[in-house]
Coordinates of C-alpha atoms in Angstrom, one line a residue:
X1250 CA -105.7 155.5 36.0
X1251 CA -106.4 153.8 32.7
X1252 CA -107.2 156.7 30.6
X1253 CA -108.5 154.4 27.7
X1254 CA -111.5 154.1 30.1
X1255 CA -114.0 156.7 28.4
X1256 CA -115.2 157.8 31.8
X1257 CA -111.6 158.3 33.2
X1258 CA -110.7 160.1 30.0
X1259 CA -112.7 163.0 31.4
X1260 CA -110.2 165.3 33.4
X1261 CA -113.2 166.6 35.5
X1262 CA -113.9 163.1 36.7
X1263 CA -110.2 162.6 37.6
X1264 CA -109.9 165.7 39.5
X1265 CA -113.1 164.9 41.3
X1266 CA -111.6 161.7 42.4
X1267 CA -108.6 163.4 43.7
X1268 CA -110.6 165.9 45.6
X1269 CA -112.5 163.1 47.2
X1270 CA -109.5 161.8 48.9
X1271 CA -108.8 162.8 52.4
X1272 CA -105.0 162.2 52.2
X1273 CA -104.2 163.7 55.8
X1274 CA -106.8 161.2 57.3
X1275 CA -105.4 158.4 55.2
X1276 CA -101.9 158.9 56.5
X1277 CA -102.8 159.4 60.1
X1278 CA -105.2 156.4 60.2
X1279 CA -102.7 154.0 58.7
X1280 CA -99.3 155.4 59.3
X1281 CA -99.7 157.6 62.3
X1282 CA -99.1 160.6 60.0
X1283 CA -95.4 159.7 59.3
X1284 CA -95.9 159.3 55.6
X1285 CA -96.8 162.6 54.3
X1286 CA -99.6 163.3 51.7
X1287 CA -98.1 163.5 48.2
X1288 CA -98.5 166.4 45.6
X1289 CA -97.0 164.8 42.8
X1290 CA -94.6 162.1 41.7
X1291 CA -91.5 164.0 42.8
X1292 CA -90.4 163.6 46.3
X1293 CA -89.7 166.5 48.5
X1294 CA -86.0 165.5 49.1
X1295 CA -85.6 165.5 45.2
X1296 CA -83.7 168.3 43.6
X1297 CA -86.7 168.7 41.1
X1298 CA -89.3 169.0 43.8
X1299 CA -91.6 172.0 43.6
X1300 CA -94.9 173.2 45.4
X1301 CA -95.7 175.2 42.4
X1302 CA -98.5 172.8 41.3
X1303 CA -102.3 172.2 41.3
X1304 CA -103.1 170.8 44.8
X1305 CA -106.1 168.7 45.8
X1306 CA -107.0 169.3 49.3
X1307 CA -110.0 167.2 50.6
X1308 CA -112.8 169.0 49.1
X1309 CA -116.2 167.1 48.7
X1310 CA -118.1 170.0 47.4
X1311 CA -115.5 170.8 44.8
X1312 CA -115.7 167.2 43.8
X1313 CA -119.5 167.0 43.5
X1314 CA -119.4 170.2 41.5
X1315 CA -117.0 168.6 39.0
X1316 CA -119.0 165.5 38.8
X1317 CA -122.1 167.6 38.2
X1318 CA -120.2 169.4 35.2
X1319 CA -119.3 166.1 33.8
X1320 CA -122.8 165.0 33.7
X1321 CA -122.7 162.5 36.7
X1322 CA -125.7 163.3 38.8
X1323 CA -126.3 162.1 42.3
X1324 CA -129.4 160.0 42.5
X1325 CA -130.3 157.7 45.6
X1326 CA -126.7 158.1 46.9
X1327 CA -125.0 157.0 43.6
X1328 CA -123.7 159.1 40.6
X1329 CA -125.3 158.1 37.4
X1330 CA -125.1 159.2 33.7
X1331 CA -127.3 158.0 30.8
X1332 CA -128.5 155.2 33.0
X1333 CA -125.1 154.0 34.0
X1334 CA -123.6 154.1 37.5
X1335 CA -120.2 155.6 38.2
X1336 CA -117.9 152.8 39.1
X1337 CA -114.4 151.6 38.7
X1338 CA -112.4 148.4 39.6
X1339 CA -109.4 149.2 41.7
X1340 CA -106.7 146.5 41.6
X1341 CA -103.5 145.9 43.4
X1342 CA -101.2 143.1 44.7
X1343 CA -103.1 140.3 46.7
X1344 CA -102.0 139.9 50.3
X1345 CA -100.1 143.2 50.5
X1346 CA -101.8 144.3 53.7
X1347 CA -100.8 148.0 53.5
X1348 CA -102.2 148.3 50.0
X1349 CA -105.4 146.4 50.7
X1350 CA -106.0 148.6 53.9
X1351 CA -105.5 151.6 51.5
X1352 CA -108.0 150.2 48.9
X1353 CA -110.7 149.8 51.7
X1354 CA -110.0 153.5 52.8
X1355 CA -110.3 154.7 49.1
X1356 CA -113.5 152.7 48.6
X1357 CA -115.2 154.3 51.4
X1358 CA -114.0 157.8 50.5
X1359 CA -115.2 157.5 47.0
X1360 CA -118.4 155.9 48.3
X1361 CA -119.2 159.1 50.2
X1362 CA -118.8 160.9 46.7
X1363 CA -121.3 158.4 45.1
X1364 CA -118.9 156.4 43.3
X1365 CA -118.8 152.8 43.5
X1366 CA -115.4 150.9 43.8
X1367 CA -114.9 147.3 43.0
X1368 CA -111.8 145.5 44.5
X1369 CA -110.0 143.0 42.6
X1370 CA -106.4 141.8 43.4
X1371 CA -103.9 139.4 41.9
X1372 CA -100.7 138.0 42.9
X1373 CA -97.7 140.2 42.1
X1374 CA -96.3 138.2 39.3
X1375 CA -99.7 138.3 37.7
X1376 CA -100.4 141.9 38.5
X1377 CA -97.1 143.2 37.3
X1378 CA -96.4 140.5 34.8
X1379 CA -99.5 140.8 32.8
X1380 CA -102.2 143.3 34.0
X1381 CA -100.1 146.4 34.6
X1382 CA -97.7 145.7 31.8
X1383 CA -100.3 145.3 29.2
X1384 CA -102.7 147.7 30.7
X1385 CA -105.4 145.1 31.3
X1386 CA -106.8 146.8 34.2
X1387 CA -110.1 148.6 33.3
X1388 CA -110.0 151.4 35.8
X1389 CA -107.3 151.9 38.6
X1390 CA -104.1 150.0 39.4
X1391 CA -102.3 150.9 42.6
X1392 CA -98.6 150.3 43.2
X1393 CA -95.6 152.2 44.5
X1394 CA -92.9 154.0 42.3
X1395 CA -89.3 154.7 43.3
X1396 CA -86.8 157.0 41.4
X1397 CA -83.1 157.4 40.9
X1398 CA -81.1 160.6 41.3
X1399 CA -81.7 163.0 38.7
X1400 CA -84.0 160.8 36.7
X1401 CA -86.9 162.4 34.8
X1402 CA -89.7 159.9 34.7
X1403 CA -89.8 159.3 30.9
X1404 CA -90.3 155.5 31.1
X1405 CA -93.8 156.0 33.0
X1406 CA -95.1 159.4 31.5
X1407 CA -93.7 159.8 28.0
X1408 CA -96.4 158.9 25.3
X1409 CA -93.5 156.9 23.5
X1410 CA -93.6 154.6 26.5
X1411 CA -97.3 153.6 26.3
X1412 CA -97.1 149.8 26.2
X1413 CA -98.7 148.1 22.9
X1414 CA -98.3 144.8 21.3
X1415 CA -96.2 146.7 18.5
X1416 CA -93.6 147.6 21.1
X1417 CA -93.7 144.2 22.9
X1418 CA -95.2 146.1 26.0
X1419 CA -92.0 147.5 26.9
X1420 CA -93.1 150.8 28.1
X1421 CA -94.3 151.7 31.6
X1422 CA -96.9 154.4 30.8
X1423 CA -99.8 151.9 31.3
X1424 CA -102.3 154.5 31.9
X1425 CA -101.9 155.9 28.3
X1426 CA -101.1 159.5 29.4
X1427 CA -100.4 161.6 26.3
X1428 CA -99.0 165.2 27.1
X1429 CA -97.3 167.5 24.5
X1430 CA -95.9 169.2 27.6
X1431 CA -94.3 165.9 29.2
X1432 CA -93.1 164.8 25.7
X1433 CA -91.5 168.2 25.0
X1434 CA -89.6 167.9 28.6
X1435 CA -88.5 164.5 27.7
X1436 CA -87.3 165.3 24.3
X1437 CA -85.1 168.4 25.7
X1438 CA -84.1 167.6 29.2
X1439 CA -81.5 164.9 28.3
X1440 CA -79.3 167.3 26.4
X1441 CA -79.7 170.2 28.7
X1442 CA -76.9 170.7 31.4
X1443 CA -78.0 173.9 33.1
X1444 CA -79.5 172.8 36.4
X1445 CA -81.7 175.9 36.5
X1446 CA -83.2 175.1 33.1
X1447 CA -83.6 171.4 33.9
X1448 CA -85.6 172.4 37.2
X1449 CA -87.7 174.6 35.1
X1450 CA -88.6 171.9 32.8
X1451 CA -89.3 169.6 35.6
X1452 CA -91.6 172.1 37.1
X1453 CA -93.6 172.4 34.0
X1454 CA -93.9 168.5 33.9
X1455 CA -95.2 168.5 37.5
X1456 CA -97.5 171.1 36.7
X1457 CA -99.0 169.3 33.8
X1458 CA -99.1 166.0 35.8
X1459 CA -101.2 167.6 38.6
X1460 CA -103.4 169.5 36.3
X1461 CA -104.4 166.6 34.0
X1462 CA -104.4 164.1 36.7
X1463 CA -103.1 160.8 35.0
X1464 CA -102.2 159.4 38.3
X1465 CA -103.9 160.0 41.8
X1466 CA -100.7 160.4 44.0
X1467 CA -101.4 159.3 47.6
X1468 CA -98.5 159.6 49.7
X1469 CA -94.7 159.7 49.8
X1470 CA -93.2 156.6 51.5
X1471 CA -91.0 157.5 54.5
X1472 CA -87.3 156.5 54.7
X1473 CA -86.2 155.3 58.1
X1474 CA -82.8 155.4 59.7
X1475 CA -81.4 154.8 63.1
X1476 CA -78.4 157.2 63.5
X1477 CA -76.0 157.7 66.7
X1478 CA -76.6 160.8 68.2
X1479 CA -72.9 161.9 67.8
X1480 CA -73.1 161.4 63.9
X1481 CA -73.1 164.5 61.7
X1482 CA -73.5 164.8 58.1
X1483 CA -76.0 161.9 57.7
X1484 CA -78.9 162.3 55.5
X1485 CA -81.5 160.3 53.7
X1486 CA -81.3 160.4 49.9
X1487 CA -85.2 160.4 49.1
X1488 CA -84.4 158.0 46.3
X1489 CA -83.4 154.3 45.7
X1490 CA -79.8 154.9 46.1
X1491 CA -78.6 154.1 49.6
X1492 CA -77.5 156.8 51.9
X1493 CA -74.2 155.1 52.4
X1494 CA -73.2 157.0 49.1
X1495 CA -72.5 159.9 51.4
X1496 CA -70.4 158.1 54.0
X1497 CA -67.4 160.3 53.0
X1498 CA -69.5 163.1 54.7
X1499 CA -70.2 161.4 57.9
X1500 CA -68.4 162.5 61.0
X1501 CA -68.4 161.2 64.6
X1502 CA -67.8 163.6 67.3
X1503 CA -67.2 163.1 71.0
X1504 CA -69.1 160.5 72.8
X1505 CA -70.0 156.8 72.3

């Protein structure tokens, strides 16, 4: 979400957007339920994953209440405030069938909440090379994130990584989220070697992330592997490194 947008700068609007998404329905409709709804930016297989975060189950009544509190009243099926309709542009990479299907799903979900979504897509080289990198999208940009092992997401969430002309648009925090909690985590976690303390820091980060909603997590992408029935010790990593890194733990038992 581009938090420079004065409407999206209101956390109640961001939370309402999240409550308006039926993620279970999304994953069942498009992925046969094999890609699980996401709570945050940390995958369940990651060592830092926690469920001790604010959750957003599908709750149209809660979403409506938040929009009312933010001043966006329902009128003839649309949310309006000061004579303006509540609407956003949602962008992603053109001709990516999966993302375009997700776009349409979100468009229909938010329409039920009285929110209008305009879809505008671009070729990947333009979308990532210009629009996202320079935060030119006015509302929402949809794409995927991956992570490395033990890799706190400083580049995407630190306020020091907000891309500007001054830093040559080098940061990846294109949404412009500024959080003292997140910045404090990134300031200290790289010099902390106690795993329990690192986990505590990362829990605080995930809690701030889900409370302030700078991003609307949708689903965790599934990893797929075909494994012989007589192989033991194989596991998927949950991050971008290949499962072959653990090949020394594989073992073939009797059989073919």
